Short mmCIF file of C-alpha atoms in Angstrom, two decimals:
data_model
loop_
_atom_site.label_atom_id
_atom_site.label_comp_id
_atom_site.label_asym_id
_atom_site.label_seq_id
_atom_site.Cartn_x
_atom_site.Cartn_y
_atom_site.Cartn_z
CA MET B 46 -71.28 -54.26 80.08
CA LEU B 47 -69.45 -51.23 82.13
CA LEU B 48 -66.37 -52.58 83.29
CA GLU B 49 -64.42 -51.64 86.33
CA VAL B 50 -61.38 -50.67 84.12
CA GLY B 51 -62.01 -50.12 80.60
CA VAL B 52 -65.28 -48.77 78.81
CA VAL B 53 -67.71 -49.93 77.57
CA ALA B 54 -68.48 -51.94 74.60
CA VAL B 55 -69.52 -49.96 71.83
CA HIS B 56 -72.15 -51.21 69.12
CA SER B 57 -74.18 -49.44 66.19
CA PRO B 58 -77.14 -51.88 66.61
CA THR B 59 -79.76 -51.76 63.95
CA PRO B 60 -82.27 -48.45 64.60
CA LEU B 61 -84.96 -48.79 66.69
CA PRO B 62 -88.16 -47.96 65.72
CA ARG B 63 -88.46 -43.73 65.74
CA ALA B 64 -89.89 -42.18 68.98
CA SER B 65 -90.41 -38.63 69.66
CA LEU B 66 -89.35 -36.22 72.45
CA PRO B 67 -90.27 -32.78 73.71
CA ARG B 68 -87.72 -30.70 72.72
CA ARG B 69 -87.38 -27.02 73.20
CA THR B 70 -87.21 -24.81 70.59
CA ASN B 71 -86.38 -21.49 72.79
CA ALA B 72 -82.72 -21.63 72.69
CA LEU B 73 -80.20 -18.94 72.37
CA PRO B 74 -77.45 -18.28 70.47
CA THR B 75 -73.79 -20.20 72.12
CA PRO B 76 -71.02 -17.44 71.89
CA ASN B 77 -68.48 -18.08 69.22
CA TRP B 78 -65.29 -19.81 70.27
CA ARG B 79 -63.25 -17.01 69.62
CA SER B 80 -62.34 -15.27 72.24
CA ASN B 81 -59.74 -12.12 70.98
CA SER B 82 -62.30 -9.15 71.90
CA SER B 83 -62.57 -8.47 75.35
CA PRO B 84 -65.77 -9.74 77.36
CA SER B 85 -68.84 -7.90 77.18
CA VAL B 86 -71.27 -10.30 79.30
CA HIS B 87 -71.89 -10.46 82.62
CA CYS B 88 -71.11 -13.82 84.77
CA SER B 89 -74.87 -14.38 84.94
CA SER B 90 -75.43 -13.96 81.03
CA ILE B 91 -74.45 -17.43 80.50
CA HIS B 92 -75.75 -18.29 76.38
CA GLN B 93 -77.52 -21.17 75.82
CA THR B 94 -77.16 -23.22 72.34
CA ARG B 95 -79.50 -22.91 69.16
CA GLY B 96 -79.94 -27.37 68.52
CA GLY B 97 -76.29 -27.26 69.98
CA GLN B 98 -74.10 -25.41 67.14
CA VAL B 99 -71.41 -23.44 68.28
CA LEU B 100 -69.12 -21.51 65.36
CA THR B 101 -65.88 -23.43 65.27
CA ASN B 102 -63.55 -23.83 62.35
CA LYS B 103 -62.09 -27.31 64.23
CA ASP B 104 -64.30 -30.52 65.02
CA ARG B 105 -65.55 -30.87 68.28
CA VAL B 106 -65.83 -33.86 71.25
CA PHE B 107 -68.05 -33.86 73.95
CA PHE B 108 -66.98 -35.33 77.43
CA LEU B 109 -70.00 -35.74 79.47
CA ASP B 110 -69.53 -35.92 83.62
CA VAL B 111 -72.43 -38.29 84.33
CA ASN B 112 -72.28 -38.43 88.07
CA PRO B 113 -73.66 -35.24 88.92
CA LEU B 114 -76.26 -35.24 86.19
CA CYS B 115 -77.81 -38.36 88.67
CA TYR B 116 -79.15 -35.83 92.40
CA ILE B 117 -82.05 -33.51 92.43
CA GLY B 118 -80.03 -31.72 95.57
CA SER B 119 -78.64 -35.08 97.80
CA THR B 120 -80.79 -37.69 95.96
CA ARG B 121 -79.83 -39.68 93.33
CA SER B 122 -82.71 -39.74 91.01
CA LEU B 123 -82.42 -41.81 86.95
CA HIS B 124 -85.08 -39.34 86.64
CA SER B 125 -82.96 -36.57 86.83
CA PHE B 126 -79.96 -38.37 84.26
CA ALA B 127 -82.79 -38.66 81.79
CA HIS B 128 -83.98 -35.36 81.36
CA TRP B 129 -79.78 -33.77 81.13
CA ILE B 130 -78.78 -36.87 78.92
CA SER B 131 -81.90 -35.84 76.33
CA LEU B 132 -81.42 -32.18 76.51
CA PHE B 133 -77.69 -33.01 76.16
CA PHE B 134 -77.84 -35.06 72.97
CA SER B 135 -80.49 -33.16 71.48
CA GLN B 136 -79.93 -29.03 72.00
CA VAL B 137 -76.37 -29.51 72.34
CA SER B 138 -73.70 -32.44 71.20
CA LEU B 139 -76.36 -33.52 68.17
CA ARG B 140 -74.29 -36.04 65.98
CA SER B 141 -70.93 -34.52 67.33
CA PRO B 142 -69.29 -37.85 69.05
CA VAL B 143 -69.51 -38.08 73.07
CA ILE B 144 -67.40 -40.03 75.44
CA ALA B 145 -69.00 -40.41 78.75
CA VAL B 146 -67.17 -40.48 82.45
CA LEU B 147 -68.08 -42.39 85.85
CA ASP B 148 -66.65 -42.12 88.73
CA GLY B 149 -63.97 -44.95 89.39
CA GLU B 150 -64.47 -46.80 92.92
CA GLY B 151 -61.28 -45.82 95.48
CA GLY B 152 -61.10 -42.44 93.09
CA ASN B 153 -60.91 -40.34 96.04
CA ASP B 154 -58.46 -42.25 97.46
CA TYR B 155 -55.04 -40.33 96.36
CA ARG B 156 -56.02 -37.22 97.33
CA ARG B 157 -57.34 -38.55 100.49
CA GLU B 158 -54.02 -39.11 101.23
CA LEU B 159 -52.73 -36.23 100.58
CA LEU B 160 -55.58 -34.40 102.69
CA PRO B 161 -57.74 -36.65 104.88
CA SER B 162 -60.46 -33.52 104.81
CA TYR B 163 -61.05 -33.99 100.66
CA LYS B 164 -64.96 -34.50 100.67
CA ALA B 165 -64.71 -36.26 103.50
CA HIS B 166 -68.17 -35.05 103.90
CA ARG B 167 -69.91 -36.58 100.94
CA LYS B 168 -71.64 -40.10 100.80
CA LYS B 169 -70.78 -42.68 99.28
CA PHE B 170 -71.73 -43.22 95.62
CA SER B 171 -72.44 -47.09 96.14
CA GLY B 172 -74.25 -47.77 92.66
CA GLN B 173 -77.11 -49.43 94.65
CA LEU B 174 -80.42 -48.20 93.70
CA SER B 175 -82.66 -47.28 96.51
CA THR B 176 -86.15 -48.50 96.23
CA SER B 177 -88.07 -45.21 94.88
CA SER B 178 -85.92 -45.71 92.07
CA THR B 179 -86.38 -48.53 90.69
CA TYR B 180 -85.90 -50.16 87.35
CA SER B 181 -86.57 -53.36 85.98
CA GLY B 182 -84.04 -53.41 83.52
CA ALA B 183 -80.92 -53.25 85.18
CA GLY B 184 -79.24 -56.00 85.88
CA GLY B 185 -78.56 -56.75 89.96
CA GLY B 186 -80.42 -53.04 90.24
CA ASN B 187 -76.37 -51.73 89.60
CA PHE B 188 -76.86 -47.77 89.16
CA HIS B 189 -73.87 -47.28 86.94
CA LEU B 190 -75.11 -50.47 85.07
CA VAL B 191 -78.47 -48.82 84.36
CA ILE B 192 -76.86 -45.48 83.05
CA ALA B 193 -74.29 -47.12 81.13
CA ASP B 194 -77.09 -49.75 78.94
CA ILE B 195 -79.02 -46.19 78.13
CA LEU B 196 -75.92 -44.43 77.19
CA GLN B 197 -74.40 -47.37 75.15
CA LYS B 198 -78.18 -47.82 73.46
CA CYS B 199 -77.19 -44.00 72.08
CA ASN B 200 -74.01 -45.21 70.69
CA VAL B 201 -72.04 -43.28 73.65
CA PRO B 202 -68.84 -45.07 74.94
CA VAL B 203 -68.74 -44.89 79.19
CA LEU B 204 -65.49 -44.94 80.92
CA LYS B 205 -65.23 -45.79 84.65
CA ILE B 206 -61.40 -46.40 85.65
CA LYS B 207 -60.65 -47.99 89.49
CA GLY B 208 -58.70 -46.02 91.28
CA TYR B 209 -59.37 -42.90 89.47
CA GLU B 210 -61.94 -39.66 89.72
CA ALA B 211 -63.66 -38.73 86.18
CA ASP B 212 -62.84 -35.11 86.37
CA ASP B 213 -58.75 -36.79 86.31
CA VAL B 214 -60.31 -39.41 83.32
CA VAL B 215 -61.32 -36.17 81.24
CA ALA B 216 -58.68 -33.75 81.84
CA THR B 217 -56.57 -36.82 81.11
CA LEU B 218 -58.31 -36.72 77.75
CA VAL B 219 -59.41 -33.37 77.06
CA GLU B 220 -55.56 -32.95 77.09
CA GLN B 221 -55.58 -36.18 74.24
CA ALA B 222 -58.45 -34.38 72.26
CA LEU B 223 -56.22 -30.94 72.01
CA GLN B 224 -53.30 -33.00 70.98
CA ARG B 225 -55.12 -34.23 67.68
CA GLY B 226 -56.82 -30.71 66.98
CA PHE B 227 -60.18 -31.46 68.31
CA ARG B 228 -62.15 -28.67 70.25
CA VAL B 229 -63.62 -29.82 73.47
CA VAL B 230 -66.80 -29.58 75.30
CA ILE B 231 -67.26 -30.37 78.75
CA GLY B 232 -70.52 -31.24 79.74
CA SER B 233 -70.80 -30.76 84.34
CA PRO B 234 -71.40 -28.40 86.97
CA ASP B 235 -68.07 -29.16 88.61
CA LYS B 236 -66.46 -26.15 88.85
CA ASP B 237 -63.45 -28.03 88.92
CA PHE B 238 -63.56 -27.60 85.12
CA LYS B 239 -62.68 -24.08 85.09
CA GLN B 240 -59.01 -24.60 85.75
CA LEU B 241 -59.07 -25.97 81.81
CA ILE B 242 -61.01 -22.96 80.26
CA SER B 243 -59.57 -22.18 76.62
CA GLU B 244 -60.36 -20.43 73.71
CA ASP B 245 -60.59 -24.47 72.42
CA VAL B 246 -62.14 -25.36 76.09
CA GLN B 247 -65.78 -24.71 77.05
CA ILE B 248 -68.20 -26.20 79.84
CA VAL B 249 -71.77 -26.49 79.48
CA ILE B 250 -73.45 -26.62 82.62
CA PRO B 251 -76.97 -27.64 83.27
CA MET B 252 -79.29 -25.06 84.54
CA PRO B 253 -81.97 -26.39 86.64
CA GLU B 254 -83.15 -23.20 87.51
CA PHE B 255 -84.02 -22.98 83.78
CA GLY B 256 -84.16 -26.42 82.24
CA ARG B 257 -81.40 -25.90 79.98
CA TRP B 258 -78.01 -26.97 79.61
CA SER B 259 -75.51 -23.31 79.06
CA PHE B 260 -72.66 -22.78 77.48
CA TYR B 261 -69.79 -21.59 80.40
CA THR B 262 -66.50 -19.86 77.77
CA ILE B 263 -63.19 -18.23 78.61
CA LYS B 264 -65.53 -14.99 78.06
CA HIS B 265 -67.46 -15.54 80.60
CA TYR B 266 -64.65 -16.74 83.19
CA ILE B 267 -62.57 -13.67 82.62
CA ALA B 268 -66.32 -11.73 83.45
CA GLN B 269 -67.14 -13.24 85.97
CA TYR B 270 -63.67 -13.43 87.71
CA ASN B 271 -61.60 -10.63 86.03
CA CYS B 272 -58.64 -13.03 85.14
CA ASN B 273 -57.31 -15.08 83.21
CA PRO B 274 -58.87 -18.97 83.74
CA CYS B 275 -54.68 -19.91 84.00
CA SER B 276 -55.02 -18.60 87.46
CA ASP B 277 -58.40 -20.37 88.32
CA LEU B 278 -56.55 -23.68 90.02
CA SER B 279 -54.15 -21.14 92.16
CA LEU B 280 -57.01 -18.35 93.52
CA ARG B 281 -58.78 -22.13 94.36
CA CYS B 282 -56.01 -22.66 96.60
CA ILE B 283 -55.81 -19.64 98.28
CA LEU B 284 -59.55 -19.39 98.67
CA GLY B 285 -60.32 -22.90 99.86
CA ASP B 286 -62.73 -25.22 98.54
CA GLU B 287 -65.48 -25.57 101.41
CA VAL B 288 -68.05 -28.17 99.48
CA ASP B 289 -64.60 -30.70 98.73
CA GLY B 290 -63.54 -30.02 102.24
CA VAL B 291 -60.10 -28.10 101.04
CA PRO B 292 -59.15 -24.73 103.78
CA GLY B 293 -57.99 -21.75 102.30
CA ILE B 294 -55.71 -19.40 103.41
CA GLN B 295 -58.00 -17.40 105.45
CA HIS B 296 -58.54 -19.72 108.01
CA VAL B 297 -54.95 -19.54 109.11
CA ALA B 298 -54.62 -15.55 107.68
CA PRO B 299 -58.67 -13.80 108.19
CA GLY B 300 -57.66 -10.96 106.02
CA PHE B 301 -56.87 -12.89 103.14
CA GLY B 302 -59.74 -12.70 100.81
CA ARG B 303 -60.57 -13.19 97.10
CA LYS B 304 -59.87 -9.72 96.50
CA THR B 305 -56.23 -9.86 97.69
CA ALA B 306 -55.87 -13.27 95.98
CA LEU B 307 -56.97 -11.97 92.60
CA LYS B 308 -54.27 -8.96 93.07
CA LEU B 309 -51.75 -11.06 93.50
CA LEU B 310 -52.86 -13.31 90.65
CA LYS B 311 -52.81 -10.84 88.08
CA LYS B 312 -49.41 -9.73 88.96
CA HIS B 313 -47.50 -13.06 89.63
CA GLY B 314 -50.44 -15.27 87.44
CA LEU B 315 -49.23 -18.42 89.17
CA LEU B 316 -49.52 -19.59 92.51
CA GLU B 317 -46.01 -21.16 92.32
CA ASN B 318 -44.71 -17.60 90.70
CA LEU B 319 -46.78 -16.05 93.71
CA LEU B 320 -44.66 -18.55 96.42
CA LYS B 321 -41.78 -17.34 95.12
CA ALA B 322 -42.26 -13.89 94.90
CA ALA B 323 -42.83 -14.08 98.42
CA ALA B 324 -39.65 -15.92 99.35
CA VAL B 325 -37.70 -13.45 98.35
CA ARG B 326 -38.85 -10.03 98.72
CA THR B 327 -42.65 -8.22 100.05
CA VAL B 328 -45.06 -8.68 98.00
CA GLY B 329 -47.92 -7.38 100.40
CA LYS B 330 -48.97 -6.22 103.35
CA PRO B 331 -47.18 -7.86 106.52
CA TYR B 332 -50.07 -10.42 106.79
CA VAL B 333 -49.58 -11.30 103.77
CA GLN B 334 -46.61 -11.71 103.20
CA ASP B 335 -46.38 -14.08 106.30
CA ALA B 336 -49.28 -15.99 105.23
CA LEU B 337 -47.11 -16.91 102.24
CA THR B 338 -43.99 -16.86 103.80
CA LYS B 339 -45.24 -19.29 106.85
CA HIS B 340 -48.18 -21.89 104.79
CA ALA B 341 -46.27 -21.98 101.28
CA ASP B 342 -46.45 -25.51 101.85
CA TYR B 343 -49.63 -25.66 103.00
CA LEU B 344 -51.07 -23.40 99.64
CA ARG B 345 -48.87 -26.15 97.53
CA LYS B 346 -50.72 -29.56 99.36
CA ASN B 347 -53.84 -27.64 97.95
CA TYR B 348 -52.34 -27.41 94.79
CA GLU B 349 -51.89 -30.97 94.49
CA VAL B 350 -55.22 -32.20 95.86
CA LEU B 351 -57.50 -29.36 93.97
CA SER B 352 -55.17 -29.78 90.26
CA LEU B 353 -56.65 -32.54 87.64
CA ARG B 354 -54.42 -34.96 86.59
CA ARG B 355 -53.39 -35.77 83.17
CA ASP B 356 -51.58 -39.34 83.59
CA VAL B 357 -54.60 -41.23 84.40
CA PRO B 358 -53.76 -44.51 82.02
CA VAL B 359 -56.52 -44.36 79.39
CA CYS B 360 -55.79 -43.16 75.43
CA LEU B 361 -58.49 -41.83 72.97
CA LYS B 362 -59.88 -44.08 70.81
CA GLU B 363 -59.49 -43.27 67.10
CA GLU B 364 -63.83 -44.92 67.39
CA TRP B 365 -64.81 -42.39 70.00
CA LEU B 366 -64.07 -39.71 68.09
CA SER B 367 -66.30 -40.24 64.95
CA GLU B 368 -69.89 -39.01 64.11
CA ARG B 369 -72.54 -40.42 66.59
CA ASN B 370 -74.73 -42.26 65.14
CA ASN B 371 -78.15 -40.79 67.01
CA CYS B 372 -81.05 -42.93 64.93
CA ASN B 373 -81.71 -44.45 68.84
CA ASP B 374 -81.57 -41.71 70.41
CA SER B 375 -85.76 -40.65 71.06
CA ILE B 376 -86.65 -44.50 71.43
CA ALA B 377 -84.09 -45.56 73.25
CA LEU B 378 -84.76 -42.55 75.96
CA SER B 379 -88.55 -42.31 75.35
CA ASN B 380 -88.24 -46.36 76.50
CA PHE B 381 -86.08 -45.39 79.24
CA THR B 382 -88.02 -42.81 80.78
CA ASN B 383 -91.58 -44.87 80.57
CA MET B 384 -89.96 -47.34 82.12
CA LEU B 385 -88.75 -45.56 84.71
CA GLY B 386 -92.67 -43.73 85.57
CA GLU B 387 -93.80 -47.91 85.99
CA ALA B 388 -91.65 -48.49 88.12
CA LYS B 389 -92.44 -44.81 90.10
CA LYS B 390 -95.91 -46.41 90.22
CA ILE B 391 -95.15 -50.05 90.73
CA ASP B 392 -92.95 -48.21 94.35
CA ALA B 393 -96.44 -46.02 94.98
CA GLN B 394 -98.19 -49.10 94.94
CA SER B 395 -95.80 -50.91 97.32
CA PHE B 396 -95.40 -47.74 99.59
CA ILE B 397 -99.62 -47.34 100.25
CA LEU B 398 -100.13 -51.41 100.76
CA SER B 399 -97.42 -51.55 103.24
CA SER B 400 -98.94 -48.25 105.07
CA ARG B 401 -102.12 -50.81 105.10
CA THR B 402 -100.84 -53.60 107.49
#
């Protein structure tokens, strides 16, 4: 059972009968964890996995941001989740430990108190399945329970902490994992995680247009933005995030764009360093200077809103870091996919019958 605060209990069930799932074999090699050489790839050249293997001298732990995997566009879909999770287990994580994280109820409240426009346009994730996503095996039809059920069968602990977004839970646990000497891979399409990228932290991104997961590393970040990932949060604070409802400085200083922001951050590193410098001396053209001095509090609020928290009340448990028993993956995911197919047929038949009445 999935708890509102805490984790799903993870058991080691008796191995189920084996079933085969389709596996892609045309994968490209992943980049090395090491990034001491200058980047040689364009931002669009994101390397794919070869059986999920990344060259590393340390053990890896994977954190899976579940909610984005449950959508096709703006529509919730368990079929999407089944597709991405099967590829993730078979091509990316293999037997490495995986910790899955869901958004907790009220997770956006903290940031909305700071900035009411934060994700204000997004529909609330109610956790309830639509008729077209019926799944007979999920008690009460709760979306999160369905997801937790299949992940639990694949021996993956699932966290859902009330009052916290999944991003903050992941960021908190990533810091703890690094302190224990692990290298970290975050499975998510969420750009917020780019602020965590380092030589020891990679992101693996679902790529719908290619039907695969692709690694995104510090090399890719530098090639794409021509700056260090430690400046990512500062850059987003200046430019804003329209998707999340966070306005950028260009709303009050129209000429203050990406090129200007990157130039300033390459020199000053972090937003706070830039604001302190602008308070005592000229750091740019008059409109830049004026924007930084008049709207410093505005930018600092953006920083507080967009910064991932590391203070979530959760501790990384030793049992979560053990090699994952993947003997049930194939049959559990195959059964799940088959049940979704049957549910879709039932929904189609119900639609036909209702249209005739």
